[in-house]
Amino acid sequence: AQSVTQLGSHVSVSEGALVLLRCNYSSSVPPYLFWYVQYPNQGLQLLLKYTSAATLVKGINGFEAEFKKSETSFHLTKPSAHMSDAAEYFCAVMHGSSNTGKLIFGQGTTLQVKP
Amino acid sequence: DAGVIQSPRHEVTEMGQEVTLRCKPISGHNSLFWYRQTMMRGLELLIYFNNNVPIDDSGMPEDRFSAKMPNASFSTLKIQPSEPRDSAVYFCASGWTQYFGPGTRLTVL
């Protein structure tokens, strides 16, 4: 069965600093992996996805993530944090085959950006 | 496209009342998902449909919850009777990469 673990429920960085949000997955099949962002009082928005093409995936708002099979990781990074990046971030793995569309979400990481 | 549309955005009701949440997915999307989000339990998948057919309802908490998708452009999630522990934000999402709606904040008094 697939699962994801997000390390750290809260991450705090200074504006301009590197953002690193950690996600490790468990999957018995080649995984499809996703990162979503949720701003207050809104639904989740797709940041980026890995679907077995390039291992370095670029997303919106300057975020990117690297798929590392040897480490079973899919960490999210951004070189320089902005105040507007403060939100909750969810990592997800697609359940079973790629046709199901069912996602297994992590518990989320709240990113705080300090001025 | 207007995105995924959910109504109402906020619902306050009393315990024992019936609640119906509505969702209009993005046109052309074959799959639709209902989620519930609370501080305690995080984001939970309740049920999802593919081509209007329920595929997996294992997340539906109990018989008080039911969901329908009578056509490709409309789905409902019904709770009857509602209980205070059902208070949460309910999201609908459509499509393979799951475009989320803005959610319905349900408060059961």
PDB file of C-alpha atoms in Angstrom:
ATOM      1  CA  ALA A   1       0.000   0.000   0.000  1.00  0.00           C
ATOM      2  CA  GLN A   2       1.140   3.502  -0.717  1.00  0.00           C
ATOM      3  CA  SER A   3       1.762   6.115   1.955  1.00  0.00           C
ATOM      4  CA  VAL A   4       3.556   9.408   2.484  1.00  0.00           C
ATOM      5  CA  THR A   5       5.212  10.890   5.520  1.00  0.00           C
ATOM      6  CA  GLN A   6       5.870  14.580   5.843  1.00  0.00           C
ATOM      7  CA  LEU A   7       8.670  15.282   8.268  1.00  0.00           C
ATOM      8  CA  GLY A   8       7.889  18.284  10.409  1.00  0.00           C
ATOM      9  CA  SER A   9       4.374  19.598  10.911  1.00  0.00           C
ATOM     10  CA  HIS A  10       5.686  23.162  11.166  1.00  0.00           C
ATOM     11  CA  VAL A  11       8.607  24.775   9.378  1.00  0.00           C
ATOM     12  CA  SER A  12       9.687  28.367   9.957  1.00  0.00           C
ATOM     13  CA  VAL A  13      12.069  30.267   7.678  1.00  0.00           C
ATOM     14  CA  SER A  14      13.081  33.861   7.232  1.00  0.00           C
ATOM     15  CA  GLU A  15      12.080  35.772   4.146  1.00  0.00           C
ATOM     16  CA  GLY A  16      14.696  35.171   1.469  1.00  0.00           C
ATOM     17  CA  ALA A  17      15.908  31.909   2.995  1.00  0.00           C
ATOM     18  CA  LEU A  18      15.780  28.466   1.426  1.00  0.00           C
ATOM     19  CA  VAL A  19      12.544  26.560   1.841  1.00  0.00           C
ATOM     20  CA  LEU A  20      12.841  22.783   2.300  1.00  0.00           C
ATOM     21  CA  LEU A  21       9.754  20.695   3.028  1.00  0.00           C
ATOM     22  CA  ARG A  22      10.382  17.001   3.400  1.00  0.00           C
ATOM     23  CA  CYS A  23       8.290  14.130   2.073  1.00  0.00           C
ATOM     24  CA  ASN A  24       9.080  10.431   2.058  1.00  0.00           C
ATOM     25  CA  TYR A  25       6.908   7.902   0.338  1.00  0.00           C
ATOM     26  CA  SER A  26       6.237   4.206   0.415  1.00  0.00           C
ATOM     27  CA  SER A  27       4.984   2.518  -2.707  1.00  0.00           C
ATOM     28  CA  SER A  28       4.995  -0.981  -4.131  1.00  0.00           C
ATOM     29  CA  VAL A  29       4.720   0.360  -7.675  1.00  0.00           C
ATOM     30  CA  PRO A  30       6.511   3.242  -9.411  1.00  0.00           C
ATOM     31  CA  PRO A  31       4.881   6.199  -7.717  1.00  0.00           C
ATOM     32  CA  TYR A  32       3.171   9.260  -9.023  1.00  0.00           C
ATOM     33  CA  LEU A  33       3.848  12.041  -6.515  1.00  0.00           C
ATOM     34  CA  PHE A  34       2.292  15.427  -5.950  1.00  0.00           C
ATOM     35  CA  TRP A  35       2.697  18.569  -3.880  1.00  0.00           C
ATOM     36  CA  TYR A  36      -0.267  20.795  -3.085  1.00  0.00           C
ATOM     37  CA  VAL A  37      -0.502  24.136  -1.289  1.00  0.00           C
ATOM     38  CA  GLN A  38      -3.443  25.337   0.785  1.00  0.00           C
ATOM     39  CA  TYR A  39      -3.833  28.999   1.670  1.00  0.00           C
ATOM     40  CA  PRO A  40      -6.147  29.942   4.528  1.00  0.00           C
ATOM     41  CA  ASN A  41      -9.815  29.381   3.808  1.00  0.00           C
ATOM     42  CA  GLN A  42      -9.123  27.937   0.383  1.00  0.00           C
ATOM     43  CA  GLY A  43      -8.995  24.541  -1.267  1.00  0.00           C
ATOM     44  CA  LEU A  44      -5.792  22.756  -2.182  1.00  0.00           C
ATOM     45  CA  GLN A  45      -3.924  23.885  -5.287  1.00  0.00           C
ATOM     46  CA  LEU A  46      -1.529  21.713  -7.271  1.00  0.00           C
ATOM     47  CA  LEU A  47       2.067  22.952  -7.097  1.00  0.00           C
ATOM     48  CA  LEU A  48       3.752  20.220  -9.104  1.00  0.00           C
ATOM     49  CA  LYS A  49       3.649  16.528  -9.920  1.00  0.00           C
ATOM     50  CA  TYR A  50       6.061  13.721 -10.743  1.00  0.00           C
ATOM     51  CA  THR A  51       4.816  11.147 -13.233  1.00  0.00           C
ATOM     52  CA  SER A  52       7.997   9.156 -14.024  1.00  0.00           C
ATOM     53  CA  ALA A  53       9.524  11.620 -16.480  1.00  0.00           C
ATOM     54  CA  ALA A  54      12.258  14.011 -15.339  1.00  0.00           C
ATOM     55  CA  THR A  55      13.259  13.486 -11.719  1.00  0.00           C
ATOM     56  CA  LEU A  56      13.537  17.229 -11.093  1.00  0.00           C
ATOM     57  CA  VAL A  57      10.107  18.742 -11.378  1.00  0.00           C
ATOM     58  CA  LYS A  58       9.453  22.450 -11.565  1.00  0.00           C
ATOM     59  CA  GLY A  59       6.169  23.858 -10.383  1.00  0.00           C
ATOM     60  CA  ILE A  60       4.407  27.124  -9.886  1.00  0.00           C
ATOM     61  CA  ASN A  61       5.563  30.009  -7.706  1.00  0.00           C
ATOM     62  CA  GLY A  62       9.236  29.036  -8.012  1.00  0.00           C
ATOM     63  CA  PHE A  63       8.907  25.687  -6.258  1.00  0.00           C
ATOM     64  CA  GLU A  64      10.557  22.504  -7.399  1.00  0.00           C
ATOM     65  CA  ALA A  65      10.903  18.956  -6.136  1.00  0.00           C
ATOM     66  CA  GLU A  66      13.325  16.139  -6.852  1.00  0.00           C
ATOM     67  CA  PHE A  67      12.314  12.498  -6.991  1.00  0.00           C
ATOM     68  CA  LYS A  68      15.003  10.305  -5.405  1.00  0.00           C
ATOM     69  CA  LYS A  69      14.149   6.646  -5.665  1.00  0.00           C
ATOM     70  CA  SER A  70      17.134   5.521  -3.588  1.00  0.00           C
ATOM     71  CA  GLU A  71      15.958   7.691  -0.709  1.00  0.00           C
ATOM     72  CA  THR A  72      12.205   7.252  -1.379  1.00  0.00           C
ATOM     73  CA  SER A  73      11.938  11.014  -1.103  1.00  0.00           C
ATOM     74  CA  PHE A  74      10.218  13.851  -2.912  1.00  0.00           C
ATOM     75  CA  HIS A  75      11.265  16.978  -1.030  1.00  0.00           C
ATOM     76  CA  LEU A  76       9.920  20.397  -2.001  1.00  0.00           C
ATOM     77  CA  THR A  77      12.290  23.338  -2.258  1.00  0.00           C
ATOM     78  CA  LYS A  78      12.327  27.005  -3.128  1.00  0.00           C
ATOM     79  CA  PRO A  79      15.566  29.025  -3.179  1.00  0.00           C
ATOM     80  CA  SER A  80      14.135  32.174  -1.608  1.00  0.00           C
ATOM     81  CA  ALA A  81      11.026  32.346   0.555  1.00  0.00           C
ATOM     82  CA  HIS A  82       8.462  35.092   0.155  1.00  0.00           C
ATOM     83  CA  MET A  83       5.931  36.154   2.733  1.00  0.00           C
ATOM     84  CA  SER A  84       3.224  34.986   0.353  1.00  0.00           C
ATOM     85  CA  ASP A  85       4.535  31.400   0.601  1.00  0.00           C
ATOM     86  CA  ALA A  86       3.137  31.077   4.114  1.00  0.00           C
ATOM     87  CA  ALA A  87       0.578  28.284   3.821  1.00  0.00           C
ATOM     88  CA  GLU A  88       0.067  24.597   4.445  1.00  0.00           C
ATOM     89  CA  TYR A  89       1.729  22.156   2.086  1.00  0.00           C
ATOM     90  CA  PHE A  90       0.653  18.599   1.385  1.00  0.00           C
ATOM     91  CA  CYS A  91       2.573  15.796  -0.240  1.00  0.00           C
ATOM     92  CA  ALA A  92       0.556  13.020  -1.885  1.00  0.00           C
ATOM     93  CA  VAL A  93       1.109   9.718  -3.653  1.00  0.00           C
ATOM     94  CA  MET A  94      -1.291   8.207  -6.139  1.00  0.00           C
ATOM     95  CA  HIS A  95      -2.853   5.017  -4.907  1.00  0.00           C
ATOM     96  CA  GLY A  96      -2.398   1.865  -6.929  1.00  0.00           C
ATOM     97  CA  SER A  97      -2.192   2.258 -10.664  1.00  0.00           C
ATOM     98  CA  SER A  98      -2.102   5.562 -12.436  1.00  0.00           C
ATOM     99  CA  ASN A  99      -5.690   5.154 -13.550  1.00  0.00           C
ATOM    100  CA  THR A 100      -7.355   5.401 -10.184  1.00  0.00           C
ATOM    101  CA  GLY A 101      -6.759   9.054  -9.455  1.00  0.00           C
ATOM    102  CA  LYS A 102      -7.047   8.332  -5.757  1.00  0.00           C
ATOM    103  CA  LEU A 103      -4.428  10.214  -3.764  1.00  0.00           C
ATOM    104  CA  ILE A 104      -3.004   9.395  -0.358  1.00  0.00           C
ATOM    105  CA  PHE A 105      -2.135  12.662   1.388  1.00  0.00           C
ATOM    106  CA  GLY A 106       0.409  13.352   4.081  1.00  0.00           C
ATOM    107  CA  GLN A 107      -0.559  15.184   7.238  1.00  0.00           C
ATOM    108  CA  GLY A 108       0.658  18.515   5.930  1.00  0.00           C
ATOM    109  CA  THR A 109       3.418  20.956   6.828  1.00  0.00           C
ATOM    110  CA  THR A 110       2.655  24.510   7.834  1.00  0.00           C
ATOM    111  CA  LEU A 111       5.228  26.934   6.473  1.00  0.00           C
ATOM    112  CA  GLN A 112       5.758  30.145   8.394  1.00  0.00           C
ATOM    113  CA  VAL A 113       7.795  32.922   6.767  1.00  0.00           C
ATOM    114  CA  LYS A 114       9.253  35.526   9.099  1.00  0.00           C
ATOM    115  CA  PRO A 115      10.110  39.031   7.926  1.00  0.00           C
TER     116      PRO A 115
ATOM    117  CA  ASP B   1     -13.588  27.700 -16.906  1.00  0.00           C
ATOM    118  CA  ALA B   2     -14.948  28.711 -13.511  1.00  0.00           C
ATOM    119  CA  GLY B   3     -13.221  25.850 -11.754  1.00  0.00           C
ATOM    120  CA  VAL B   4     -14.885  23.516  -9.303  1.00  0.00           C
ATOM    121  CA  ILE B   5     -17.963  25.120  -7.788  1.00  0.00           C
ATOM    122  CA  GLN B   6     -19.259  24.188  -4.361  1.00  0.00           C
ATOM    123  CA  SER B   7     -22.351  25.366  -2.565  1.00  0.00           C
ATOM    124  CA  PRO B   8     -23.102  26.518  -0.036  1.00  0.00           C
ATOM    125  CA  ARG B   9     -19.797  27.991   1.122  1.00  0.00           C
ATOM    126  CA  HIS B  10     -20.937  28.021   4.718  1.00  0.00           C
ATOM    127  CA  GLU B  11     -23.629  25.996   6.417  1.00  0.00           C
ATOM    128  CA  VAL B  12     -24.757  26.203  10.021  1.00  0.00           C
ATOM    129  CA  THR B  13     -27.347  23.711  11.142  1.00  0.00           C
ATOM    130  CA  GLU B  14     -28.637  22.027  14.241  1.00  0.00           C
ATOM    131  CA  MET B  15     -27.988  18.473  15.254  1.00  0.00           C
ATOM    132  CA  GLY B  16     -30.405  16.078  13.632  1.00  0.00           C
ATOM    133  CA  GLN B  17     -31.027  18.143  10.540  1.00  0.00           C
ATOM    134  CA  GLU B  18     -30.313  16.970   7.015  1.00  0.00           C
ATOM    135  CA  VAL B  19     -27.446  18.674   5.211  1.00  0.00           C
ATOM    136  CA  THR B  20     -26.817  18.577   1.473  1.00  0.00           C
ATOM    137  CA  LEU B  21     -23.569  19.791  -0.040  1.00  0.00           C
ATOM    138  CA  ARG B  22     -23.270  20.372  -3.757  1.00  0.00           C
ATOM    139  CA  CYS B  23     -20.469  20.242  -6.255  1.00  0.00           C
ATOM    140  CA  LYS B  24     -20.129  21.106  -9.922  1.00  0.00           C
ATOM    141  CA  PRO B  25     -16.897  19.665 -11.348  1.00  0.00           C
ATOM    142  CA  ILE B  26     -14.856  21.094 -14.180  1.00  0.00           C
ATOM    143  CA  SER B  27     -16.378  20.222 -17.522  1.00  0.00           C
ATOM    144  CA  GLY B  28     -14.678  17.254 -19.155  1.00  0.00           C
ATOM    145  CA  HIS B  29     -13.257  15.794 -15.945  1.00  0.00           C
ATOM    146  CA  ASN B  30     -14.189  12.137 -15.499  1.00  0.00           C
ATOM    147  CA  SER B  31     -13.397  11.793 -11.822  1.00  0.00           C
ATOM    148  CA  LEU B  32     -14.784  13.518  -8.757  1.00  0.00           C
ATOM    149  CA  PHE B  33     -13.633  13.290  -5.153  1.00  0.00           C
ATOM    150  CA  TRP B  34     -15.213  14.306  -1.839  1.00  0.00           C
ATOM    151  CA  TYR B  35     -12.912  15.115   1.098  1.00  0.00           C
ATOM    152  CA  ARG B  36     -13.386  16.207   4.671  1.00  0.00           C
ATOM    153  CA  GLN B  37     -10.806  18.300   6.510  1.00  0.00           C
ATOM    154  CA  THR B  38     -10.558  18.822  10.265  1.00  0.00           C
ATOM    155  CA  MET B  39      -7.760  19.899  12.552  1.00  0.00           C
ATOM    156  CA  MET B  40      -7.824  16.587  14.360  1.00  0.00           C
ATOM    157  CA  ARG B  41      -7.994  14.194  11.428  1.00  0.00           C
ATOM    158  CA  GLY B  42      -6.503  16.218   8.590  1.00  0.00           C
ATOM    159  CA  LEU B  43      -7.671  15.609   5.042  1.00  0.00           C
ATOM    160  CA  GLU B  44      -9.779  12.485   4.583  1.00  0.00           C
ATOM    161  CA  LEU B  45     -11.059  11.044   1.315  1.00  0.00           C
ATOM    162  CA  LEU B  46     -14.724  10.154   1.740  1.00  0.00           C
ATOM    163  CA  ILE B  47     -15.681   8.836  -1.682  1.00  0.00           C
ATOM    164  CA  TYR B  48     -14.742   9.167  -5.314  1.00  0.00           C
ATOM    165  CA  PHE B  49     -16.498   8.672  -8.619  1.00  0.00           C
ATOM    166  CA  ASN B  50     -15.225   7.803 -12.051  1.00  0.00           C
ATOM    167  CA  ASN B  51     -17.569   8.449 -14.978  1.00  0.00           C
ATOM    168  CA  ASN B  52     -20.374   9.101 -12.460  1.00  0.00           C
ATOM    169  CA  VAL B  53     -19.951   5.678 -10.842  1.00  0.00           C
ATOM    170  CA  PRO B  54     -18.846   5.399  -7.194  1.00  0.00           C
ATOM    171  CA  ILE B  55     -15.501   3.587  -7.164  1.00  0.00           C
ATOM    172  CA  ASP B  56     -14.441   3.698  -3.534  1.00  0.00           C
ATOM    173  CA  ASP B  57     -16.644   4.759  -0.628  1.00  0.00           C
ATOM    174  CA  SER B  58     -14.549   3.179   2.084  1.00  0.00           C
ATOM    175  CA  GLY B  59     -13.905   6.588   3.603  1.00  0.00           C
ATOM    176  CA  MET B  60     -17.559   7.368   4.228  1.00  0.00           C
ATOM    177  CA  PRO B  61     -17.710   7.417   8.017  1.00  0.00           C
ATOM    178  CA  GLU B  62     -21.095   5.800   8.484  1.00  0.00           C
ATOM    179  CA  ASP B  63     -24.537   5.275   6.999  1.00  0.00           C
ATOM    180  CA  ARG B  64     -25.543   8.821   7.810  1.00  0.00           C
ATOM    181  CA  PHE B  65     -23.383   9.896   4.877  1.00  0.00           C
ATOM    182  CA  SER B  66     -24.384   9.336   1.262  1.00  0.00           C
ATOM    183  CA  ALA B  67     -23.159  10.711  -2.050  1.00  0.00           C
ATOM    184  CA  LYS B  68     -24.567  10.729  -5.533  1.00  0.00           C
ATOM    185  CA  MET B  69     -23.436  11.790  -8.958  1.00  0.00           C
ATOM    186  CA  PRO B  70     -26.502  11.719 -11.216  1.00  0.00           C
ATOM    187  CA  ASN B  71     -24.617  13.220 -14.163  1.00  0.00           C
ATOM    188  CA  ALA B  72     -21.171  14.417 -15.164  1.00  0.00           C
ATOM    189  CA  SER B  73     -21.811  17.973 -14.030  1.00  0.00           C
ATOM    190  CA  PHE B  74     -23.252  17.547 -10.558  1.00  0.00           C
ATOM    191  CA  SER B  75     -22.663  15.686  -7.318  1.00  0.00           C
ATOM    192  CA  THR B  76     -24.135  15.840  -3.833  1.00  0.00           C
ATOM    193  CA  LEU B  77     -22.957  14.771  -0.414  1.00  0.00           C
ATOM    194  CA  LYS B  78     -25.746  14.312   2.099  1.00  0.00           C
ATOM    195  CA  ILE B  79     -25.580  13.900   5.846  1.00  0.00           C
ATOM    196  CA  GLN B  80     -28.706  12.742   7.614  1.00  0.00           C
ATOM    197  CA  PRO B  81     -29.044  13.184  10.504  1.00  0.00           C
ATOM    198  CA  SER B  82     -26.164  15.546  11.124  1.00  0.00           C
ATOM    199  CA  GLU B  83     -24.141  15.487  14.354  1.00  0.00           C
ATOM    200  CA  PRO B  84     -21.748  18.025  15.921  1.00  0.00           C
ATOM    201  CA  ARG B  85     -18.777  15.775  15.113  1.00  0.00           C
ATOM    202  CA  ASP B  86     -19.565  16.236  11.408  1.00  0.00           C
ATOM    203  CA  SER B  87     -18.429  19.849  11.662  1.00  0.00           C
ATOM    204  CA  ALA B  88     -15.590  20.256   9.165  1.00  0.00           C
ATOM    205  CA  VAL B  89     -14.679  21.730   5.820  1.00  0.00           C
ATOM    206  CA  TYR B  90     -15.867  19.544   2.970  1.00  0.00           C
ATOM    207  CA  PHE B  91     -14.029  19.754  -0.333  1.00  0.00           C
ATOM    208  CA  CYS B  92     -14.923  18.514  -3.748  1.00  0.00           C
ATOM    209  CA  ALA B  93     -12.161  17.942  -6.309  1.00  0.00           C
ATOM    210  CA  SER B  94     -12.323  16.913  -9.945  1.00  0.00           C
ATOM    211  CA  GLY B  95      -9.938  15.510 -12.502  1.00  0.00           C
ATOM    212  CA  TRP B  96      -6.924  13.227 -12.424  1.00  0.00           C
ATOM    213  CA  THR B  97      -4.710  15.838 -10.759  1.00  0.00           C
ATOM    214  CA  GLN B  98      -7.590  16.912  -8.521  1.00  0.00           C
ATOM    215  CA  TYR B  99      -8.591  20.514  -8.902  1.00  0.00           C
ATOM    216  CA  PHE B 100     -10.138  21.461  -5.585  1.00  0.00           C
ATOM    217  CA  GLY B 101     -13.166  23.611  -4.988  1.00  0.00           C
ATOM    218  CA  PRO B 102     -13.225  26.314  -2.310  1.00  0.00           C
ATOM    219  CA  GLY B 103     -14.933  24.050   0.189  1.00  0.00           C
ATOM    220  CA  THR B 104     -18.054  24.150   2.331  1.00  0.00           C
ATOM    221  CA  ARG B 105     -17.553  24.968   5.993  1.00  0.00           C
ATOM    222  CA  LEU B 106     -20.147  22.975   7.918  1.00  0.00           C
ATOM    223  CA  THR B 107     -20.990  23.720  11.519  1.00  0.00           C
ATOM    224  CA  VAL B 108     -23.427  21.447  13.321  1.00  0.00           C
ATOM    225  CA  LEU B 109     -24.649  22.879  16.622  1.00  0.00           C
TER     226      LEU B 109
END
